[in-house]
Coordinates of C-alpha atoms in Angstrom, one line a residue:
M10 CA 30.1 8.6 8.6
G11 CA 31.7 12.0 8.6
T12 CA 30.0 12.9 5.3
A13 CA 26.6 11.8 6.6
K14 CA 27.1 13.8 9.8
E15 CA 28.1 16.8 7.8
W16 CA 25.1 16.4 5.5
I17 CA 22.7 16.3 8.5
E18 CA 24.4 19.2 10.2
S19 CA 24.2 21.3 7.0
G20 CA 20.4 20.8 6.9
K21 CA 20.5 19.0 3.5
A22 CA 19.3 15.5 4.5
V23 CA 16.0 14.5 3.1
L24 CA 13.3 12.6 5.2
G25 CA 10.6 10.3 4.2
I26 CA 7.9 9.0 6.6
E27 CA 5.4 6.3 5.7
F28 CA 2.4 5.2 7.7
G29 CA 2.1 1.5 6.8
S30 CA -0.5 -0.9 8.1
T31 CA 1.5 -2.2 11.0
R32 CA 4.5 0.2 11.2
I33 CA 5.3 3.9 10.9
K34 CA 8.8 4.2 9.5
A35 CA 11.1 7.1 8.8
V36 CA 14.1 7.0 6.6
L37 CA 16.7 9.8 6.3
I38 CA 18.8 9.9 3.1
D39 CA 22.0 11.7 2.0
E40 CA 23.1 13.2 -1.3
T41 CA 23.6 9.8 -2.8
H42 CA 20.1 8.8 -1.8
T43 CA 21.5 6.3 0.6
P44 CA 19.6 5.8 3.9
I45 CA 21.8 7.1 6.7
A46 CA 19.3 6.8 9.6
S47 CA 15.9 5.4 10.3
G48 CA 13.2 5.1 13.0
S49 CA 10.0 3.2 13.4
H50 CA 7.0 2.7 15.6
E51 CA 4.7 -0.4 15.6
W52 CA 1.0 0.2 15.5
E53 CA -2.1 -1.8 14.6
N54 CA -5.6 -1.0 13.4
R55 CA -8.6 -2.2 15.3
L56 CA -12.2 -3.0 14.5
E57 CA -14.6 -0.5 16.1
N58 CA -18.3 -0.3 15.4
G59 CA -17.9 -2.4 12.3
F60 CA -15.0 -0.3 10.8
W61 CA -11.3 -0.9 10.8
T62 CA -9.7 2.3 12.1
Y63 CA -6.8 4.1 13.8
S64 CA -7.5 7.0 16.2
L65 CA -6.1 10.5 15.8
E66 CA -4.1 9.8 19.0
D67 CA -2.7 6.7 17.2
I68 CA -1.7 8.8 14.3
W69 CA 0.0 11.7 16.0
G70 CA 1.4 9.8 18.9
G71 CA 2.8 7.2 16.4
L72 CA 4.4 10.0 14.3
Q73 CA 6.2 11.5 17.3
K74 CA 7.4 8.1 18.5
C75 CA 8.7 7.2 15.0
Y76 CA 10.5 10.6 14.7
S77 CA 11.9 10.2 18.2
D78 CA 13.2 6.8 17.3
L79 CA 14.8 8.3 14.2
L80 CA 16.4 11.0 16.3
K81 CA 17.8 8.4 18.7
D82 CA 19.4 6.6 15.7
V83 CA 20.9 9.9 14.5
R84 CA 22.3 10.6 17.9
D85 CA 23.6 7.1 18.4
K86 CA 25.4 7.1 15.0
Y87 CA 26.6 10.7 14.7
G88 CA 26.2 12.4 18.1
I89 CA 24.0 15.2 16.8
G90 CA 20.3 16.0 16.5
I91 CA 18.3 17.3 13.5
K92 CA 17.5 21.0 13.2
K93 CA 17.0 21.5 9.5
L94 CA 16.1 19.3 6.6
G95 CA 16.4 19.8 2.8
A96 CA 13.0 18.4 2.1
M97 CA 10.6 15.8 3.5
G98 CA 7.5 13.9 2.5
F99 CA 4.7 11.8 3.9
S100 CA 3.1 8.7 2.6
A101 CA 0.5 6.3 3.9
M102 CA -1.7 3.4 3.0
M103 CA -3.9 4.5 0.2
H104 CA -7.6 5.2 -0.1
G105 CA -9.9 5.1 2.9
Y106 CA -12.0 7.9 4.2
M107 CA -11.2 10.9 6.4
A108 CA -14.0 13.5 6.3
F109 CA -13.8 16.9 8.1
D110 CA -16.2 19.8 8.8
E111 CA -15.6 23.5 8.1
K112 CA -13.7 23.8 11.5
G113 CA -11.3 21.0 10.5
Q114 CA -12.9 18.5 12.9
L115 CA -13.0 14.8 12.0
L116 CA -16.6 13.9 11.5
V117 CA -16.4 10.1 11.8
P118 CA -13.4 7.8 12.8
F119 CA -10.9 7.2 10.0
R120 CA -12.1 4.3 7.8
T121 CA -9.2 2.5 6.4
W122 CA -8.6 0.7 3.1
R123 CA -9.3 -2.6 4.9
N124 CA -13.0 -2.1 5.3
G125 CA -15.3 -4.1 3.0
T126 CA -18.4 -2.2 3.8
T127 CA -19.0 -0.3 0.6
G128 CA -20.0 -3.0 -1.9
E129 CA -23.3 -1.4 -2.8
A130 CA -21.7 2.0 -3.5
A131 CA -18.8 0.6 -5.4
A132 CA -21.0 -1.5 -7.7
A133 CA -23.3 1.4 -8.4
L134 CA -20.5 3.8 -9.2
T135 CA -18.7 1.2 -11.4
E136 CA -21.9 0.9 -13.4
L137 CA -22.5 4.7 -13.6
F138 CA -18.9 5.5 -14.6
Q139 CA -18.2 2.3 -16.6
Y140 CA -14.9 2.3 -14.8
N141 CA -13.9 0.1 -11.9
I142 CA -14.5 1.7 -8.6
P143 CA -13.0 -0.5 -5.8
Q144 CA -14.6 -0.7 -2.3
R145 CA -11.7 0.9 -0.6
W146 CA -11.6 4.1 -2.7
S147 CA -12.7 7.2 -0.9
I148 CA -15.5 7.9 -3.4
S149 CA -17.0 4.5 -2.5
H150 CA -16.9 5.3 1.2
L151 CA -18.5 8.7 0.5
Y152 CA -21.3 7.3 -1.6
Q153 CA -22.0 4.5 0.8
A154 CA -22.3 7.0 3.6
I155 CA -24.8 8.8 1.4
L156 CA -26.8 5.6 0.7
N157 CA -26.7 4.8 4.4
G158 CA -28.1 8.3 5.2
E159 CA -25.2 9.0 7.6
E160 CA -25.8 12.3 9.5
H161 CA -22.3 13.6 8.9
V162 CA -22.4 13.8 5.1
P163 CA -24.0 17.2 4.8
Q164 CA -21.3 18.7 7.1
I165 CA -18.4 17.6 4.9
H166 CA -16.1 20.4 4.0
F167 CA -12.9 18.4 3.1
L168 CA -12.3 14.8 2.2
T169 CA -8.8 13.3 2.1
T170 CA -6.6 10.3 2.7
L171 CA -4.3 9.6 5.7
A172 CA -1.3 11.0 3.9
G173 CA -3.3 14.0 2.8
Y174 CA -4.5 14.6 6.3
I175 CA -1.0 14.5 7.9
H176 CA 0.4 16.8 5.1
W177 CA -2.5 19.3 5.6
K178 CA -2.0 19.5 9.4
V179 CA 1.8 20.1 9.2
S180 CA 1.7 22.5 6.2
G181 CA -1.8 24.0 5.9
E182 CA -2.0 22.7 2.3
K183 CA -5.0 20.6 1.2
V184 CA -3.3 18.8 -1.6
L185 CA -2.5 15.2 -2.6
G186 CA 0.0 13.5 -4.9
I187 CA -1.8 12.3 -8.0
G188 CA -1.0 8.7 -7.2
D189 CA -2.9 8.9 -3.9
A190 CA -5.6 11.1 -5.5
S191 CA -6.2 8.3 -8.1
G192 CA -7.4 6.2 -5.2
M193 CA -9.9 8.8 -4.2
F194 CA -11.5 9.4 -7.6
P195 CA -10.7 8.4 -11.2
I196 CA -8.0 10.5 -12.9
D197 CA -8.0 11.8 -16.5
T198 CA -4.4 10.9 -17.3
E199 CA -4.3 13.4 -20.2
T200 CA -5.1 16.5 -18.1
K201 CA -3.7 15.0 -14.8
A202 CA -6.9 16.0 -13.0
Y203 CA -10.0 14.3 -11.6
D204 CA -12.1 13.0 -14.5
P205 CA -14.5 15.9 -15.1
V206 CA -17.2 13.8 -16.8
M207 CA -17.3 11.3 -14.0
M208 CA -17.4 14.2 -11.4
E209 CA -20.4 15.7 -13.2
K210 CA -22.1 12.3 -13.2
F211 CA -21.6 12.0 -9.4
D212 CA -22.9 15.5 -8.7
R213 CA -26.0 14.7 -10.8
L214 CA -26.4 11.4 -8.9
T215 CA -26.5 13.2 -5.6
E216 CA -28.1 16.5 -6.5
E217 CA -31.5 15.5 -5.0
K218 CA -29.8 15.4 -1.6
H219 CA -29.2 19.2 -1.8
F220 CA -25.8 19.1 -0.2
S221 CA -24.1 22.4 0.3
W222 CA -21.0 21.0 -1.5
K223 CA -20.1 19.7 -4.9
L224 CA -17.5 16.9 -5.2
G225 CA -14.8 19.1 -6.7
Q226 CA -15.1 21.4 -3.7
I227 CA -14.3 18.8 -1.0
L228 CA -11.5 16.8 -2.7
P229 CA -7.8 17.8 -2.3
G230 CA -5.9 19.6 -5.0
I231 CA -3.7 17.4 -7.1
R232 CA 0.1 17.8 -7.4
L233 CA 2.5 15.8 -9.5
A234 CA 5.9 14.5 -8.4
G235 CA 8.4 17.3 -8.4
E236 CA 5.9 20.0 -7.8
A237 CA 5.9 22.1 -4.7
A238 CA 3.3 21.2 -2.1
G239 CA 4.0 23.6 0.7
V240 CA 6.4 24.0 3.6
L241 CA 6.5 22.8 7.2
T242 CA 4.9 25.3 9.6
E243 CA 6.0 26.0 13.1
E244 CA 3.0 24.1 14.4
G245 CA 3.6 21.3 12.1
A246 CA 7.2 21.0 13.2
R247 CA 6.0 20.6 16.9
M248 CA 3.5 18.0 15.8
I249 CA 6.4 15.9 14.4
D250 CA 9.2 16.6 16.8
A251 CA 8.3 16.8 20.5
S252 CA 11.8 17.9 21.4
G253 CA 11.3 21.2 19.6
E254 CA 14.6 21.0 17.7
L255 CA 13.2 20.7 14.2
E256 CA 12.8 24.0 12.4
A257 CA 9.9 25.1 10.2
G258 CA 10.3 26.0 6.5
V259 CA 11.2 22.5 5.2
F260 CA 10.0 22.0 1.6
L261 CA 7.3 19.3 1.3
C262 CA 6.8 17.1 -1.7
P263 CA 3.2 16.0 -2.6
P264 CA 1.9 13.4 -0.1
E265 CA 1.6 10.0 -1.7
G266 CA 0.1 6.6 -1.1
D267 CA 2.1 3.5 -0.4
A268 CA 1.5 2.2 -4.0
G269 CA 3.2 5.3 -5.4
T270 CA 6.2 5.1 -3.0
G271 CA 6.6 1.4 -3.9
M272 CA 6.9 2.4 -7.5
A273 CA 9.5 5.0 -6.8
A274 CA 11.4 2.7 -4.5
T275 CA 11.6 0.0 -7.2
N276 CA 12.3 2.2 -10.2
S277 CA 8.9 1.2 -11.7
V278 CA 7.4 4.3 -13.1
A279 CA 8.1 3.8 -16.8
V280 CA 5.7 2.1 -19.2
G281 CA 6.1 -1.7 -19.2
T282 CA 7.7 -1.9 -15.7
G283 CA 5.9 -3.4 -12.7
N284 CA 6.4 -3.8 -9.0
V285 CA 4.8 -6.0 -6.4
S286 CA 4.6 -5.1 -2.7
A287 CA 4.0 -8.0 -0.4
G288 CA 3.5 -7.6 3.3
T289 CA 0.4 -7.2 5.4
S290 CA -1.5 -6.6 2.1
A291 CA -0.2 -7.3 -1.4
F292 CA -0.5 -5.4 -4.6
V293 CA 1.0 -5.6 -8.0
M294 CA 1.2 -2.6 -10.3
V295 CA 2.1 -2.4 -14.0
V296 CA 2.5 0.9 -15.9
L297 CA 0.3 0.7 -18.9
D298 CA 0.7 2.3 -22.4
K299 CA -3.1 2.5 -22.9
Q300 CA -6.5 2.1 -21.2
I301 CA -7.6 -1.5 -20.7
E302 CA -10.5 -2.7 -22.9
K303 CA -13.0 -3.9 -20.3
V304 CA -14.1 -3.0 -16.9
H305 CA -12.6 -5.6 -14.5
P306 CA -13.6 -5.5 -10.8
E307 CA -10.2 -7.2 -10.1
I308 CA -8.2 -4.4 -11.8
D309 CA -7.9 -0.9 -10.3
L310 CA -6.7 1.9 -12.5
V311 CA -4.5 4.3 -10.6
T312 CA -1.4 6.4 -11.6
T313 CA 2.3 6.7 -11.0
P314 CA 3.4 9.7 -8.9
D315 CA 3.8 11.6 -12.1
G316 CA 0.5 10.7 -13.6
S317 CA 1.0 7.7 -15.9
L318 CA -1.8 5.0 -16.0
V319 CA -1.2 2.0 -13.9
G320 CA -3.1 -1.3 -13.7
M321 CA -3.2 -2.4 -10.1
V322 CA -4.3 -5.7 -8.4
H323 CA -4.8 -5.2 -4.7
A324 CA -5.3 -7.9 -2.1
N325 CA -6.3 -7.0 1.4
N326 CA -4.5 -10.0 2.9
C327 CA -1.0 -11.4 2.4
T328 CA 1.4 -12.4 5.2
S329 CA -0.7 -11.8 8.4
D330 CA -1.9 -15.4 8.7
L331 CA 1.5 -16.7 7.6
N332 CA 3.1 -14.6 10.3
A333 CA 0.6 -16.0 12.9
W334 CA 1.7 -19.6 12.0
V335 CA 5.4 -18.7 12.4
G336 CA 4.5 -17.2 15.8
L337 CA 2.7 -20.4 16.7
F338 CA 5.8 -22.5 15.8
Q339 CA 7.9 -20.1 17.9
E340 CA 5.5 -20.7 20.8
V341 CA 5.8 -24.5 20.4
L342 CA 9.6 -24.3 20.5
G343 CA 9.4 -22.0 23.5
S344 CA 7.3 -24.6 25.3
F345 CA 10.2 -26.9 25.1
G346 CA 12.5 -24.3 26.5
L347 CA 14.1 -23.6 23.1
K348 CA 14.8 -19.9 22.3
T349 CA 14.9 -19.1 18.6
D350 CA 15.8 -16.0 16.7
V351 CA 12.6 -15.0 14.8
S352 CA 14.5 -14.2 11.6
Q353 CA 16.2 -17.6 11.7
L354 CA 12.8 -19.2 12.3
Y355 CA 11.3 -17.5 9.3
A356 CA 14.3 -18.5 7.1
T357 CA 14.1 -22.1 8.3
L358 CA 10.4 -22.4 7.7
Y359 CA 10.4 -20.5 4.4
N360 CA 13.3 -22.7 3.0
K361 CA 11.4 -25.8 4.2
A362 CA 8.6 -24.7 1.9
L363 CA 10.9 -25.2 -1.1
E364 CA 11.2 -28.9 -0.2
G365 CA 7.4 -29.2 -0.6
E366 CA 5.6 -30.5 -3.7
S367 CA 5.0 -27.8 -6.4
D368 CA 1.2 -28.1 -5.9
C369 CA 1.5 -28.3 -2.1
G370 CA 0.5 -32.0 -2.1
G371 CA -3.2 -31.2 -2.3
L372 CA -3.3 -28.8 0.7
L373 CA -5.3 -25.6 0.5
S374 CA -5.0 -22.5 2.7
Y375 CA -6.8 -19.1 2.9
G376 CA -5.0 -16.4 4.9
F377 CA -8.1 -14.1 5.0
L378 CA -8.1 -12.2 8.3
S379 CA -10.3 -9.6 6.6
G380 CA -12.6 -9.7 3.6
E381 CA -11.2 -9.9 0.1
N382 CA -13.1 -7.9 -2.4
I383 CA -11.5 -9.3 -5.6
V384 CA -12.8 -12.8 -4.9
Q385 CA -16.1 -11.7 -3.3
V386 CA -15.3 -12.7 0.3
N387 CA -17.0 -10.3 2.6
E388 CA -15.5 -11.6 5.9
G389 CA -12.2 -13.3 6.4
R390 CA -11.8 -16.6 8.1
P391 CA -8.2 -18.0 7.9
M392 CA -8.3 -21.7 7.3
T393 CA -6.4 -24.7 6.0
V394 CA -8.2 -27.5 4.2
R395 CA -7.0 -31.0 3.2
T396 CA -8.5 -34.1 1.9
P397 CA -7.7 -37.7 3.1
E398 CA -5.4 -38.0 0.1
S399 CA -3.4 -34.8 0.8
R400 CA 0.3 -35.1 1.7
F401 CA 0.2 -33.3 5.0
H402 CA 3.7 -32.4 6.2
L403 CA 5.6 -29.3 7.2
A404 CA 7.1 -28.6 3.7
N405 CA 3.7 -28.8 1.9
F406 CA 2.0 -26.9 4.8
M407 CA 4.4 -23.9 4.6
R408 CA 4.4 -23.9 0.8
S409 CA 0.6 -23.8 0.9
H410 CA 0.6 -20.7 3.1
L411 CA 3.2 -19.0 0.9
Y412 CA 1.0 -19.7 -2.1
A413 CA -2.1 -18.6 -0.2
A414 CA -0.5 -15.2 0.6
L415 CA -0.4 -14.5 -3.2
G416 CA -3.5 -16.4 -4.4
T417 CA -5.9 -13.4 -4.5
M418 CA -3.4 -11.2 -6.2
K419 CA -2.5 -13.8 -8.8
S420 CA -6.2 -14.3 -9.7
G421 CA -6.3 -10.6 -10.7
M422 CA -2.9 -10.6 -12.4
D423 CA -3.9 -13.5 -14.6
I424 CA -6.8 -11.3 -16.0
L425 CA -4.4 -8.4 -16.7
I426 CA -2.0 -10.7 -18.6
R427 CA -4.3 -13.2 -20.3
E428 CA -7.4 -11.1 -21.1
E429 CA -5.9 -7.6 -21.5
R430 CA -2.7 -8.9 -23.0
V431 CA -0.6 -6.6 -20.9
Q432 CA 3.1 -7.2 -21.5
V433 CA 5.4 -7.2 -18.5
S434 CA 9.1 -7.8 -19.0
Q435 CA 10.1 -7.8 -15.3
I436 CA 8.6 -7.2 -11.9
Y437 CA 10.5 -5.6 -9.0
G438 CA 9.6 -7.0 -5.5
H439 CA 9.7 -5.3 -2.1
G440 CA 8.1 -5.9 1.3
G441 CA 8.4 -8.4 4.1
F442 CA 7.6 -11.4 1.9
F443 CA 11.1 -11.0 0.4
K444 CA 13.1 -10.7 3.6
T445 CA 14.2 -14.4 3.5
P446 CA 16.5 -14.5 0.4
V447 CA 15.4 -16.6 -2.6
V448 CA 12.2 -18.1 -1.2
G449 CA 9.7 -15.3 -1.5
Q450 CA 11.2 -14.2 -4.8
R451 CA 10.9 -17.7 -6.3
I452 CA 7.3 -18.2 -5.1
M453 CA 6.4 -14.7 -6.5
A454 CA 8.1 -15.5 -9.9
A455 CA 5.9 -18.7 -10.0
A456 CA 2.8 -16.7 -9.2
M457 CA 3.5 -14.0 -11.8
S458 CA 5.0 -16.2 -14.5
T459 CA 7.5 -13.4 -14.9
P460 CA 11.1 -12.7 -13.7
V461 CA 11.2 -11.0 -10.3
T462 CA 14.0 -8.8 -9.3
V463 CA 14.7 -7.7 -5.7
M464 CA 16.9 -4.7 -5.3
E465 CA 19.4 -4.4 -2.4
T466 CA 17.3 -1.4 -1.3
A467 CA 14.0 -3.4 -1.3
G468 CA 14.0 -3.6 2.5
E469 CA 13.7 0.2 2.8
G470 CA 10.4 0.1 0.8
G471 CA 7.9 2.9 1.0
P472 CA 9.6 5.3 3.4
W473 CA 12.7 5.4 1.2
G474 CA 10.3 5.8 -1.8
I475 CA 8.7 9.0 -0.4
A476 CA 12.2 10.2 0.6
L477 CA 13.2 9.8 -3.1
L478 CA 10.1 11.8 -4.2
A479 CA 11.1 14.6 -1.7
A480 CA 14.7 14.5 -3.1
Y481 CA 13.3 14.8 -6.7
L482 CA 11.5 18.0 -5.6
L483 CA 14.9 19.5 -4.8
E484 CA 17.1 17.9 -7.4
K485 CA 15.2 17.5 -10.7
K486 CA 16.7 19.1 -13.7
E487 CA 14.8 21.2 -16.2
G488 CA 12.5 18.8 -18.2
Q489 CA 13.8 15.7 -16.3
S490 CA 11.0 13.2 -15.8
L491 CA 10.6 11.2 -12.7
G492 CA 11.5 8.0 -14.6
E493 CA 14.7 9.6 -15.9
Y494 CA 15.6 10.9 -12.5
L495 CA 15.2 7.5 -10.9
E496 CA 17.1 5.7 -13.6
K497 CA 20.0 8.1 -13.9
E498 CA 20.4 9.7 -10.4
V499 CA 19.2 7.0 -8.0
F500 CA 19.4 3.5 -9.5
A501 CA 22.3 3.8 -11.9
G502 CA 24.6 0.9 -11.1
S503 CA 22.3 -0.5 -8.4
A504 CA 22.7 -4.2 -7.9
G505 CA 19.7 -6.5 -7.8
S506 CA 18.9 -10.2 -7.7
R507 CA 16.8 -11.4 -10.7
M508 CA 15.1 -14.7 -10.6
E509 CA 13.4 -16.4 -13.6
P510 CA 10.2 -18.5 -12.9
V511 CA 10.9 -22.2 -12.4
E512 CA 8.6 -24.1 -14.8
E513 CA 7.7 -26.8 -12.3
D514 CA 6.7 -24.1 -9.8
V515 CA 4.6 -22.3 -12.3
R516 CA 2.7 -25.5 -13.1
G517 CA 2.3 -26.4 -9.5
F518 CA 1.0 -22.9 -8.6
E519 CA -1.6 -23.2 -11.5
E520 CA -2.8 -26.5 -10.0
Y521 CA -3.0 -24.9 -6.6
M522 CA -5.0 -22.0 -8.0
K523 CA -7.7 -24.4 -9.3
R524 CA -8.3 -25.6 -5.7
F525 CA -8.0 -22.0 -4.4
I526 CA -10.8 -20.8 -6.8
A527 CA -12.9 -23.9 -6.4
G528 CA -12.9 -23.7 -2.6
L529 CA -13.9 -20.0 -2.2
D530 CA -17.5 -20.9 -1.5
V531 CA -16.2 -22.7 1.6
E532 CA -14.4 -19.5 2.7
R533 CA -17.5 -17.4 2.0
L534 CA -19.7 -19.8 4.0
A535 CA -17.3 -19.8 6.9
G536 CA -17.8 -16.0 7.1
K537 CA -21.5 -16.5 7.4
L538 CA -21.5 -19.4 9.9
L539 CA -18.5 -18.7 12.1

């Protein structure tokens, strides 16, 4: 504790802050990259005028509350505040759409990754580029706005992501880490820049509109991990710390998306490594040694924070419906006057799932609160379906919902492995799905048909990952790659729990997936009728 206190007082501690889907979290680390304090703030998106969004008040109020919670933790543990930092970084959920005019005013409310409103644009751009352009990418949102004839488009002066927006406002720099930038527009991984051929195609596609801007003029500049990305301004310091203690001048690493921070937090930036994040949404990422052969709408191509090509399968939905069922069971128990610790309830129900049949006894669940682009579901309707022959009991019910949380992601991962013959030796897992020991890890190993390792630090997730990227900015040696830095300086000697897939689980999951795919028309119809 004395060392941590001295490190904070000396102004050398490094801070990472990540804006996740349901929580803003801050993690402060010391010279050993160990978290020494943390803070958080719960928040939630809302559906307004057909778009999932967070307001600017949500963003800045949430940031200050998160930082205030971090300060409280520091004061409670060490009896001091925070005046200086060695470095800091911001990350956030990737993609989405934040468009600003020449005065820096937001033109339309922030459109998050969760929106499934850009199908026409995404399909047209995928055809034009012969490169998969997902609906949630910024360029899809932009082109859909153009197709819709939205009045704000001619006024666009700057387009960025949530992480890029926060970084810009606290530093004055309109830049973005390459990993997050790769969710705005395709990247040329040789030059580490936006693909120039595709940019020219887009400008030709829209030239008849006679906009005052070209695409290259409104996108943020790209920075690689380890490159300087500005410093915290006086105004920026006040936007973070309402107490006024935090001093300006802090070095900032490039702002990144939650996919990139997940890779950093799991030591998964080298070719052949992979990681899976499973929480409100779910995505699996595998670092590739070459471009994939075909255009697959289920496979996104993004990059690591240092610019290597990554195959990514992203599902909008993962644990939200599962969490709702746990909440219902807690309510049932409460109706009988029984108070239960929520962590204990999760552990009990998750472990109960392992008692279920490997194929869930014929049960089928969809946890789609929102649409799911990979499987062509436009509007989510959570549901559980069973036949008269299904074995309907708690163990099978819980197992079905754990499988359902990973079903969409698995359908994409199967394409990557079976059709593109991508080799994955091991996947590192992080996120809320893994909080209960063994269960989530075992289910994930069955879904991926690959060993899954959960590190002791997995619970820290993205905020710790962006803190590591900020530390890399300060500490990297001449010529030291991000992969080498993580391997030698951060994860050397780190303990992790590795789990091989259980053959019976793998077979059972495959049987479950047959029902999952076959029943998707029911889910699609529910969105139309209900």
